[in-house]
Coordinates of C-alpha atoms and ligand atoms in Angstrom, one line a residue:
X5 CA 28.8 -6.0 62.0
X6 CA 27.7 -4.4 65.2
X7 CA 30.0 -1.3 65.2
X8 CA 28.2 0.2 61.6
X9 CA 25.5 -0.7 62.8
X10 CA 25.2 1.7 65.5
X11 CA 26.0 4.1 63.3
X12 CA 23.2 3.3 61.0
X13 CA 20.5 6.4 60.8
X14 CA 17.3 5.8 58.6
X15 CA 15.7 9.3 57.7
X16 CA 12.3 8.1 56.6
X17 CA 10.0 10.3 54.1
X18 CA 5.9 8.8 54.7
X19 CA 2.9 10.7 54.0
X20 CA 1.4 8.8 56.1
X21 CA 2.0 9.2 59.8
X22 CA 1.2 5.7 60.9
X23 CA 3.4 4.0 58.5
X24 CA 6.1 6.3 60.1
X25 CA 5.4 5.2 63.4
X26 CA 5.2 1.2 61.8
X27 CA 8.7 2.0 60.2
X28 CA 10.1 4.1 62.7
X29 CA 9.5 0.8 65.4
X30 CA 10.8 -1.5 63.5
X31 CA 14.1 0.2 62.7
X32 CA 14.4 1.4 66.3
X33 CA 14.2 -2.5 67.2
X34 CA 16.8 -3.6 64.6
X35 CA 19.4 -0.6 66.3
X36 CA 18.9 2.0 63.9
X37 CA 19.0 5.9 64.9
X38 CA 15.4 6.9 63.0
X39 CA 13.8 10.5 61.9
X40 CA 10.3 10.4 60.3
X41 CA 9.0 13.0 58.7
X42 CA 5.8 13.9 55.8
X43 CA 7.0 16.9 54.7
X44 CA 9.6 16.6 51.2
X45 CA 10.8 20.1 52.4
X46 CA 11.8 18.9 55.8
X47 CA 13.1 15.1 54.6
X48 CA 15.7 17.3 52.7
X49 CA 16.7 19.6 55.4
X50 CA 17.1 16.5 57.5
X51 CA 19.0 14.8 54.8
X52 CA 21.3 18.3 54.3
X53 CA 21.9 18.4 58.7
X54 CA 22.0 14.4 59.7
X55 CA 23.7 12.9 56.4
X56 CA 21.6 9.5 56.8
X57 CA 22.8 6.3 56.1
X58 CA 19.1 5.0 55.0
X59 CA 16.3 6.5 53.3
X60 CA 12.9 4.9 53.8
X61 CA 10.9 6.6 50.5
X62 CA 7.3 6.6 49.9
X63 CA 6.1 6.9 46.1
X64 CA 2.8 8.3 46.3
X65 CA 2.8 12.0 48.3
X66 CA 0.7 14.8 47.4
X67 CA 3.1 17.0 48.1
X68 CA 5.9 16.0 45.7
X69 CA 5.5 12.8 44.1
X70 CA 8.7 10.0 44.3
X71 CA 10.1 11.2 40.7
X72 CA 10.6 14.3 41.8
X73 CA 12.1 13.2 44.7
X74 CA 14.0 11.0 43.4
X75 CA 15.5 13.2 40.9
X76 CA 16.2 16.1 43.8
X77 CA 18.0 13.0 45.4
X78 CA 20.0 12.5 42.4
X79 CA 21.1 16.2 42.5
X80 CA 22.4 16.4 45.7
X81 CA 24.6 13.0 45.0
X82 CA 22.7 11.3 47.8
X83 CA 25.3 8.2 48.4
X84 CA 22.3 6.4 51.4
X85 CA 20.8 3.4 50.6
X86 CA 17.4 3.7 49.9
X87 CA 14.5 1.6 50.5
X88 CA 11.8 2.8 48.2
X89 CA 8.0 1.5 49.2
X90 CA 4.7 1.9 48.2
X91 CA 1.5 0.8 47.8
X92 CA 1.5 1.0 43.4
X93 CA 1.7 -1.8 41.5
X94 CA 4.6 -4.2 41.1
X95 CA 5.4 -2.8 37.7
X96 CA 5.5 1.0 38.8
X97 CA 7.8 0.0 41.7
X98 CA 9.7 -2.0 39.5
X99 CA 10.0 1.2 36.9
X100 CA 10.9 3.8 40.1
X101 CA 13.6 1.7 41.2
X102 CA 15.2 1.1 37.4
X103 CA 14.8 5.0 37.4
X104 CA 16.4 5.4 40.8
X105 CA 19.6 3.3 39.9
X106 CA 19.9 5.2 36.7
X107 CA 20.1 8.6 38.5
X108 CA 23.0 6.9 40.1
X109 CA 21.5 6.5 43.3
X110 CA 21.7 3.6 45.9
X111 CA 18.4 1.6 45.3
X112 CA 18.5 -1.7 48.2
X113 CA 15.1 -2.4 47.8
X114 CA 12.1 -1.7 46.6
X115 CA 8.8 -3.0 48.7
X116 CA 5.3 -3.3 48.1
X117 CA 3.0 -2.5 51.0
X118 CA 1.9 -3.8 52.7
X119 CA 5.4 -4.6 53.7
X120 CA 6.6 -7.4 56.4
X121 CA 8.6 -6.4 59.1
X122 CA 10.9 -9.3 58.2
X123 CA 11.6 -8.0 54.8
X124 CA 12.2 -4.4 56.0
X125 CA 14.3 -5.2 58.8
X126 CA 16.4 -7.2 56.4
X127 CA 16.6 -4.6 54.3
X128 CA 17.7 -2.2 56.6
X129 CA 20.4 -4.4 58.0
X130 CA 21.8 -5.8 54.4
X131 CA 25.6 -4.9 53.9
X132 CA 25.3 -0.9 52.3
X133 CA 27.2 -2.1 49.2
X134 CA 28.7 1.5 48.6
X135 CA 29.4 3.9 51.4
X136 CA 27.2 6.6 52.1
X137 CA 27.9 9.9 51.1
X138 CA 28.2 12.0 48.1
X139 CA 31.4 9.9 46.6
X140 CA 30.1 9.6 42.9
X141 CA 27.4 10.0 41.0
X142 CA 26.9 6.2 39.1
X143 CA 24.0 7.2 36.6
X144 CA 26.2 10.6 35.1
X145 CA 29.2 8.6 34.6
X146 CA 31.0 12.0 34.1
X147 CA 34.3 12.6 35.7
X148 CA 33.7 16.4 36.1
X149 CA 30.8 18.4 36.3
X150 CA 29.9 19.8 32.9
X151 CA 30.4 23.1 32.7
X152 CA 27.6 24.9 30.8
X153 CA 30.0 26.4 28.3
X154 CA 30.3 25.5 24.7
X155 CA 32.8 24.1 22.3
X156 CA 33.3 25.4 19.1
X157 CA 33.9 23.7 15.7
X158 CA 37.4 25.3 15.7
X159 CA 38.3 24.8 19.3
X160 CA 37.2 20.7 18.2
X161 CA 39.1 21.4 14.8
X162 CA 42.2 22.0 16.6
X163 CA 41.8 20.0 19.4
X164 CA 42.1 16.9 16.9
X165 CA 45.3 18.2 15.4
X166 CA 46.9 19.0 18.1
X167 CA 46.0 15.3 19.8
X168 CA 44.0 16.9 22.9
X169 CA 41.5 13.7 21.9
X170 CA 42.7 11.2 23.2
X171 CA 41.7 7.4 23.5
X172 CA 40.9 6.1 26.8
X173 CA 40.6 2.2 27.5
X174 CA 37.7 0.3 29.3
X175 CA 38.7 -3.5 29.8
X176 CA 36.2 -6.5 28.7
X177 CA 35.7 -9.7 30.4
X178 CA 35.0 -13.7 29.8
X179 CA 32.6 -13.4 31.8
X180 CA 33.3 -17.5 33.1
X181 CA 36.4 -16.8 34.1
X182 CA 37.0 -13.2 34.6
X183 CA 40.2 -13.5 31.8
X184 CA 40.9 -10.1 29.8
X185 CA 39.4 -10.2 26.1
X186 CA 39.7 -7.4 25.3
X187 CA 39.4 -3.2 25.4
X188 CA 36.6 -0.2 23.9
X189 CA 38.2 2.0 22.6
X190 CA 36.5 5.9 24.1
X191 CA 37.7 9.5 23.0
X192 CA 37.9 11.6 25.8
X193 CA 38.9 15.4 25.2
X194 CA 41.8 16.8 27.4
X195 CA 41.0 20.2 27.8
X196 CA 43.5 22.9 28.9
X197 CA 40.6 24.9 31.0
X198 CA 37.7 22.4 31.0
X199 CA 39.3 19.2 32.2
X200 CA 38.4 16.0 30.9
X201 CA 36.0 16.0 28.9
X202 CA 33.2 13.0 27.6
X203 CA 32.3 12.1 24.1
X204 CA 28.5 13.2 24.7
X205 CA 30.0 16.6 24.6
X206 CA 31.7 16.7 21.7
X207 CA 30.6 13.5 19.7
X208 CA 27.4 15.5 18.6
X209 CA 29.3 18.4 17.4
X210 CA 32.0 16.2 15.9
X211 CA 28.9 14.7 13.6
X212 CA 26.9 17.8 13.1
X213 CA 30.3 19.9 11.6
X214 CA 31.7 16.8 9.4
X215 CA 34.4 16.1 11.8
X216 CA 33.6 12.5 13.1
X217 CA 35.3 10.8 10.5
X218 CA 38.7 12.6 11.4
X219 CA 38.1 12.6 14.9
X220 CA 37.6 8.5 14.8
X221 CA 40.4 7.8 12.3
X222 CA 42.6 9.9 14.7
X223 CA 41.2 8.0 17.9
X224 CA 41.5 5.2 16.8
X225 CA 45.1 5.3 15.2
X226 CA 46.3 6.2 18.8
X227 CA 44.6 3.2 19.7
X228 CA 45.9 0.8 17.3
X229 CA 49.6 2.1 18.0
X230 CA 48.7 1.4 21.7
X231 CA 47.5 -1.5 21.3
X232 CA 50.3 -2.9 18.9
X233 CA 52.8 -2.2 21.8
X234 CA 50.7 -3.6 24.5
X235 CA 49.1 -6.6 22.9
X236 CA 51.5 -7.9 20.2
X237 CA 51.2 -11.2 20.5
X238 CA 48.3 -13.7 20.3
X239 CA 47.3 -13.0 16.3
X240 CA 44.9 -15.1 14.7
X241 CA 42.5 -17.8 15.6
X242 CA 42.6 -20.1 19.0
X243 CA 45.8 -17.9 20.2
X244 CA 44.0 -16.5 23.9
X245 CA 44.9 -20.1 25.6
X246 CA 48.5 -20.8 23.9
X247 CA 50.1 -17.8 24.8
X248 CA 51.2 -16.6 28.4
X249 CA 52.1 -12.8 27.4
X250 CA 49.7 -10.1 28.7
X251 CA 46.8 -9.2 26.1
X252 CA 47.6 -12.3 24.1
X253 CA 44.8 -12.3 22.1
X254 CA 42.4 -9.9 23.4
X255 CA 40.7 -7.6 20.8
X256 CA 40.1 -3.8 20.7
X257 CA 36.8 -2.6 19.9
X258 CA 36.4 1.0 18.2
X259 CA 33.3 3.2 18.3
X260 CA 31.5 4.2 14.6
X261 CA 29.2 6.9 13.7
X262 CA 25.9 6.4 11.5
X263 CA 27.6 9.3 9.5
X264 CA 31.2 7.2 9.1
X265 CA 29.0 4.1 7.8
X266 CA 29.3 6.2 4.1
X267 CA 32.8 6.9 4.5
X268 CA 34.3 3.5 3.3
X269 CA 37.5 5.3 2.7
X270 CA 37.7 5.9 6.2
X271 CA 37.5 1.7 7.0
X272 CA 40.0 1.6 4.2
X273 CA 42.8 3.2 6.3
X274 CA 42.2 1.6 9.4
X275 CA 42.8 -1.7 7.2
X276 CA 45.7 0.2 6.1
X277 CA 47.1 0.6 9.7
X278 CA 46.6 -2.5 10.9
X279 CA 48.5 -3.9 7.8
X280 CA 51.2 -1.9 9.0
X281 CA 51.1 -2.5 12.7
X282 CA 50.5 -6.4 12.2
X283 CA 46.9 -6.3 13.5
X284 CA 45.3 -9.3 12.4
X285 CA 41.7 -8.0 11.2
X286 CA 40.0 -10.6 13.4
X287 CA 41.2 -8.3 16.4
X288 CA 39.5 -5.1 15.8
X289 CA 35.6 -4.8 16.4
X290 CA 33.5 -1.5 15.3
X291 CA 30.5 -0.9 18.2
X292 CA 27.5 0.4 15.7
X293 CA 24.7 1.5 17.4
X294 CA 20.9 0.6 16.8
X295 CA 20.0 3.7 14.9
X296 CA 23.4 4.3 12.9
X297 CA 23.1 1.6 10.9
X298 CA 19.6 1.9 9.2
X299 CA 20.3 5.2 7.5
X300 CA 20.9 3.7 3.9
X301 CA 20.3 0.3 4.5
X302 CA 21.6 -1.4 1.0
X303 CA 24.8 1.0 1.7
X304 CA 25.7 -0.2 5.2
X305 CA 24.8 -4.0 4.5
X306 CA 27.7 -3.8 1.9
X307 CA 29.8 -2.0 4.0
X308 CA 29.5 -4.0 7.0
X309 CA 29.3 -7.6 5.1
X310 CA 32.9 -6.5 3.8
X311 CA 34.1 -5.4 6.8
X312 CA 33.3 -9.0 7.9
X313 CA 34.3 -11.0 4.9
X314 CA 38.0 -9.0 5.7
X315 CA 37.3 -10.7 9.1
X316 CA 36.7 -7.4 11.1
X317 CA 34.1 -8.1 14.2
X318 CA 30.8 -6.3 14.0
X319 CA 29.0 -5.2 17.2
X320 CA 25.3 -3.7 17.9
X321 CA 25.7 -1.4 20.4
X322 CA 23.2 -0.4 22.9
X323 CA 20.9 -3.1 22.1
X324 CA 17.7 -3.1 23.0
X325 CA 17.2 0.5 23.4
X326 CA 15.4 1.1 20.0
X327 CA 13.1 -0.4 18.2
X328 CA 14.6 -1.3 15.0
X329 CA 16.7 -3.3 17.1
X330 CA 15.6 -6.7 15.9
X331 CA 15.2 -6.1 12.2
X332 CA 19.1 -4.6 12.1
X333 CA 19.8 -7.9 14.2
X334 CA 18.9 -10.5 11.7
X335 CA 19.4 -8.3 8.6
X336 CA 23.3 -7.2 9.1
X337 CA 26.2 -9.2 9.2
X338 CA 26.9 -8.8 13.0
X339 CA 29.2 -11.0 15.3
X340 CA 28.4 -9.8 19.1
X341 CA 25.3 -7.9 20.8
X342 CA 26.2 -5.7 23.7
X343 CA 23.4 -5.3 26.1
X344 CA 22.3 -1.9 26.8
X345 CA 23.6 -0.6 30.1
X346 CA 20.3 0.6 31.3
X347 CA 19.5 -3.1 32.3
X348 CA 22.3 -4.2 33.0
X349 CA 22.9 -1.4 35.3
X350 CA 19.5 -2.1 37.5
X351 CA 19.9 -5.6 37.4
X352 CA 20.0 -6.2 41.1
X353 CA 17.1 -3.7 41.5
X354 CA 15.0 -4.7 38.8
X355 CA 13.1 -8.5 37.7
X356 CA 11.8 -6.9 34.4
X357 CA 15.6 -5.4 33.7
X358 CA 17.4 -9.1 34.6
X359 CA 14.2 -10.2 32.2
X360 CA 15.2 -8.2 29.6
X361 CA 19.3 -9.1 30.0
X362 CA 18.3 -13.1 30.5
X363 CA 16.1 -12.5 26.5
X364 CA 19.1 -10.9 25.0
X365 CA 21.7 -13.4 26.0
X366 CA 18.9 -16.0 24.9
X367 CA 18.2 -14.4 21.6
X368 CA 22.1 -13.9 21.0
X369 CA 23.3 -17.5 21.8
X370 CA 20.1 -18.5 18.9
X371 CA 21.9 -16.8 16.9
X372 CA 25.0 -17.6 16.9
X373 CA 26.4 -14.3 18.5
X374 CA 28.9 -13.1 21.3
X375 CA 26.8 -11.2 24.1
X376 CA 28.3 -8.0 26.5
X377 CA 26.6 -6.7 28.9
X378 CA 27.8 -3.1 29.3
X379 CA 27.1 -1.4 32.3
X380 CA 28.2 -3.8 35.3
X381 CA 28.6 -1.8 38.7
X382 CA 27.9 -4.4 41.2
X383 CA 30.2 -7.7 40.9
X384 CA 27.0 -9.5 41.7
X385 CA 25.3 -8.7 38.4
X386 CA 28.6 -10.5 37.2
X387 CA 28.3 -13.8 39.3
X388 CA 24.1 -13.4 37.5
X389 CA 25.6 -12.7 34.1
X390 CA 27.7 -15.8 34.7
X391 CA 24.9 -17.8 35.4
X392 CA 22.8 -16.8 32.5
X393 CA 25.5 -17.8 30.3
X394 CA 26.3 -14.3 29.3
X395 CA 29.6 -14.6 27.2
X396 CA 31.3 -11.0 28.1
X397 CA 31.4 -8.2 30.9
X398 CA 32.6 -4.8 30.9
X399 CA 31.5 -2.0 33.3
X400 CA 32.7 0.0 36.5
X401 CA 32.8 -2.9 38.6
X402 CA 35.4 -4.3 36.5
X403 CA 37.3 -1.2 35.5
X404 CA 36.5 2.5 34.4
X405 CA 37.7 3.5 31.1
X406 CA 41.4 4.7 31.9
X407 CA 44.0 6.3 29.8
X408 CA 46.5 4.3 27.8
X409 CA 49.5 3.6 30.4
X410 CA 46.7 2.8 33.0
X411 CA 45.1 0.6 31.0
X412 CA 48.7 -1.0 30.1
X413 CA 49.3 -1.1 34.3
X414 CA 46.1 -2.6 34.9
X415 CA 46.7 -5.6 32.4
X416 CA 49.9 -6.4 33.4
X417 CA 49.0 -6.2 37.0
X418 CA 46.1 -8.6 36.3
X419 CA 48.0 -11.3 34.4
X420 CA 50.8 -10.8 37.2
X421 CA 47.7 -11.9 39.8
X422 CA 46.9 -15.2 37.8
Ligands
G30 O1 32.7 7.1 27.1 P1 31.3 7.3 27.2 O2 32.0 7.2 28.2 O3 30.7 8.6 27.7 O4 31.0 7.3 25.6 C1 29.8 7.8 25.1 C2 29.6 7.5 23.7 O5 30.5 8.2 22.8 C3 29.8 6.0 23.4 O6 28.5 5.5 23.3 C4 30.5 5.9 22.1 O7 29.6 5.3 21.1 C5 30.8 7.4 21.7 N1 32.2 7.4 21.4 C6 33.2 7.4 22.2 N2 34.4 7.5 21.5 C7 34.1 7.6 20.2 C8 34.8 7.7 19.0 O8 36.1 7.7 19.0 N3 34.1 7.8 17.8 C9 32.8 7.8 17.8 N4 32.2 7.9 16.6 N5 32.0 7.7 18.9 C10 32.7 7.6 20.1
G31 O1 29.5 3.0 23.1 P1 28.7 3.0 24.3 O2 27.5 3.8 24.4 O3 28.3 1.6 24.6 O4 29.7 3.5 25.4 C1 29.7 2.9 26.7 C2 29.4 4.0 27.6 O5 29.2 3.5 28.9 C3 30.6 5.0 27.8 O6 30.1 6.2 28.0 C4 31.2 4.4 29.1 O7 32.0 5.4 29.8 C5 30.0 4.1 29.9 N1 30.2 3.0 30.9 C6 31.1 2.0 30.9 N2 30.9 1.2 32.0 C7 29.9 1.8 32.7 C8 29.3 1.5 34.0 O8 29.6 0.5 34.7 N3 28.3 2.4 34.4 C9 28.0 3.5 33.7 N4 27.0 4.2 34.2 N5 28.5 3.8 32.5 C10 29.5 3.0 32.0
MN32 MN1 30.4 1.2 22.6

């Protein structure tokens, strides 16, 4: 513990000289280096020249207010842990440091002044759970930078034929006992000059040009063939406890467009495949999100209440993020509710965002349905999910979404740990 400490340097931004000085002391007595400034323009020199381990943040500056700082933060991938205080309400501290964590930066705490020393100097001297530095940016979730050119309906057209769309693999888990159940299914693009690239760069287009059905069907046919080699065995009902192999029983959950909800031609030839690659329907799950399904609402209710009578598991995605939420809840046929990431996400942070979590496993286990909460980057938020009686887990914490012979690895690698 002692040796990072001495390392530890708190660069501290305060309008406010006195609460500088009242920071500076106490950090200085718990063995950190400390620099204090008021000035934004000087805090990010400092930040550019010393590389801190700490930030110490006020909210409320009248030269540049905490958003903006903390989105200038954000842009230079500031990997410190930050201690965010001021003297707003609860609720605005509350909302800073949900905002903070989903611009992907290191959020340790956020205090109200005026602050004990106590709680600062534990804050300050808390494990840093990721290491400083510009590592990764959390709240982007992009593996590289997006380049600010454009991808044409052709290049997109071709890129499906030619497979360059590819499904990647993101594990699930029981969230009691950290056993695989199952993987999401998401298309990434492999692009000969632009990398890797993610679906919120080409899903749009893919909708907009009348491609999305034949980009899914081809998604998720390279998924189904995968997952047929993979995880064989464990069909039908009660199978996950009787059988050893790797992936017995764990599912495979697909991704659905609002658009695809009038294509039932489209659900016909996944049936189809699965037929043909003995995939028991009760395996596969389509992820709908909150605003795809309400487009024609007597269309989609017959859809999906087939889909479920054929034994197929439905899934709101995203939940909680729009407000037709509850009415789609109770009014389609739907099996599981995956939390939206953006609590789950600043759960550690946040009261209101473990509030929010906490209602939705509530309102799920009412009624009857299997909860996932998307979004989990700390392994604590898992030991909280546990305890909340959350039924599923997925997230960075667990496992990134990873290409098919990865994902394969990382299964048998798991069961091999057991
Ligand atoms: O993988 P993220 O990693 O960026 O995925 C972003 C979004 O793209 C997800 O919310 C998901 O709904 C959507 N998506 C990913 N793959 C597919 C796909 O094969 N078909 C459709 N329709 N949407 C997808
Ligand atoms: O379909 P949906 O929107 O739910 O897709 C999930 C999205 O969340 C994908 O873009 C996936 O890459 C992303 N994702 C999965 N786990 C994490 C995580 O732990 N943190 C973040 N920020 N994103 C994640
Ligand atoms: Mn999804």
């Amino acid at each position: 513990m002692t040796s990072s400490m001495s390392r530890r340097r708190l660069l501290i931004l305060d309008d406010d000289p006195l609460i500088g000085q009242t920071i500076t002391a106490i950090a200085a007595l718990a063995g950190l280096e400390t620099r204090y400034t008021p000035h934004p323009e000087e805090f990010f020199r400092a930040l550019e020249e010393w590389n801190p381990t700490h930030i110490a943040l006020d909210l409320l500056m009248p030269e540049m207010d905490g958003v903006q700082v903390i989105q200038r933060l954000a842009l230079h991938r500031c990997g410190a842990a930050i201690i965010i205080t001021s003297g707003v309400g609860a609720r605005v501290l509350d909302a800073a440091g949900r905002l903070a964590a989903e611009h992907g930066l290191n959020i340790v705490g956020v205090v109200p002044k005026p602050f004990t020393p106590a709680r600062l100097r534990q804050l300050l001297l808390s494990e840093v759970p990721s290491p400083p530095g510009p590592v990764e940016h959390r709240g982007a979730q992009k593996q590289t930078p997006a380049p600010a050119t454009t991808l044409s309906v052709e290049e997109l057209r071709s890129a499906i034929l030619s497979g360059a769309i590819v499904p990647y693999f993101q594990p699930k888990v029981v969230c009691a006992t950290g056993a695989l159940a199952g993987f999401e299914v998401l298309a990434r693009w492999r692009h000969p000059e632009q990398g890797l690239i993610p679906p919120d760069r080409f899903i749009p287009l893919a909708e907009a040009s009348g491609l999305i059905d034949e980009l899914t069907l081809h998604v998720t046919d390279h998924a189904l063939r995968w997952f047929a080699l993979s995880c064989a065995a464990g069909n039908g009902a009660g199978s996950e406890t009787s059988s050893a192999a790797p992936g017995a029983g764990v599912q495979l959950a697909v991704n659905i467009s609002a658009r695809t909800l009038s294509n039932t031609v489209l659900f016909d030839q996944i049936r189809e495949r699965c037929l043909q690659l003995g995939i028991a329907a009760e395996r596969l799950s389509f992820e709908l999100t909150e605003s795809s399904a309400m487009d024609d609402p007597i269309a989609s209710l017959d859809l999906l209440t087939r889909l479920r009578m054929q034994g197929f598991h439905l899934a709101l995605d995203d939940f909680g993020t729009g407000f037709s939420s509850m009415l789609q809840l109770v009014r389609l046929p739907f099996s599981e509710i995956k939390i939206d990431k953006s609590f789950v996400m600043t759960a550690m942070q946040s009261q209101e965002s473990r509030t929010v979590t906490r209602f939705i496993v509530d309102l799920g286990r009412s009624l009857g349905l299997r909860c996932t909460a998307e979004g989990v980057e700390d392994l604590r938020v898992l030991d909280y999910l546990q305890t909340i009686g959350c039924d599923m887990a997925q997230g960075h914490a667990i496992a990134r979404p990873m290409p098919a012979d990865a994902a394969l690895h990382w299964m048998q690698q798991r069961v091999s740990l057991r």
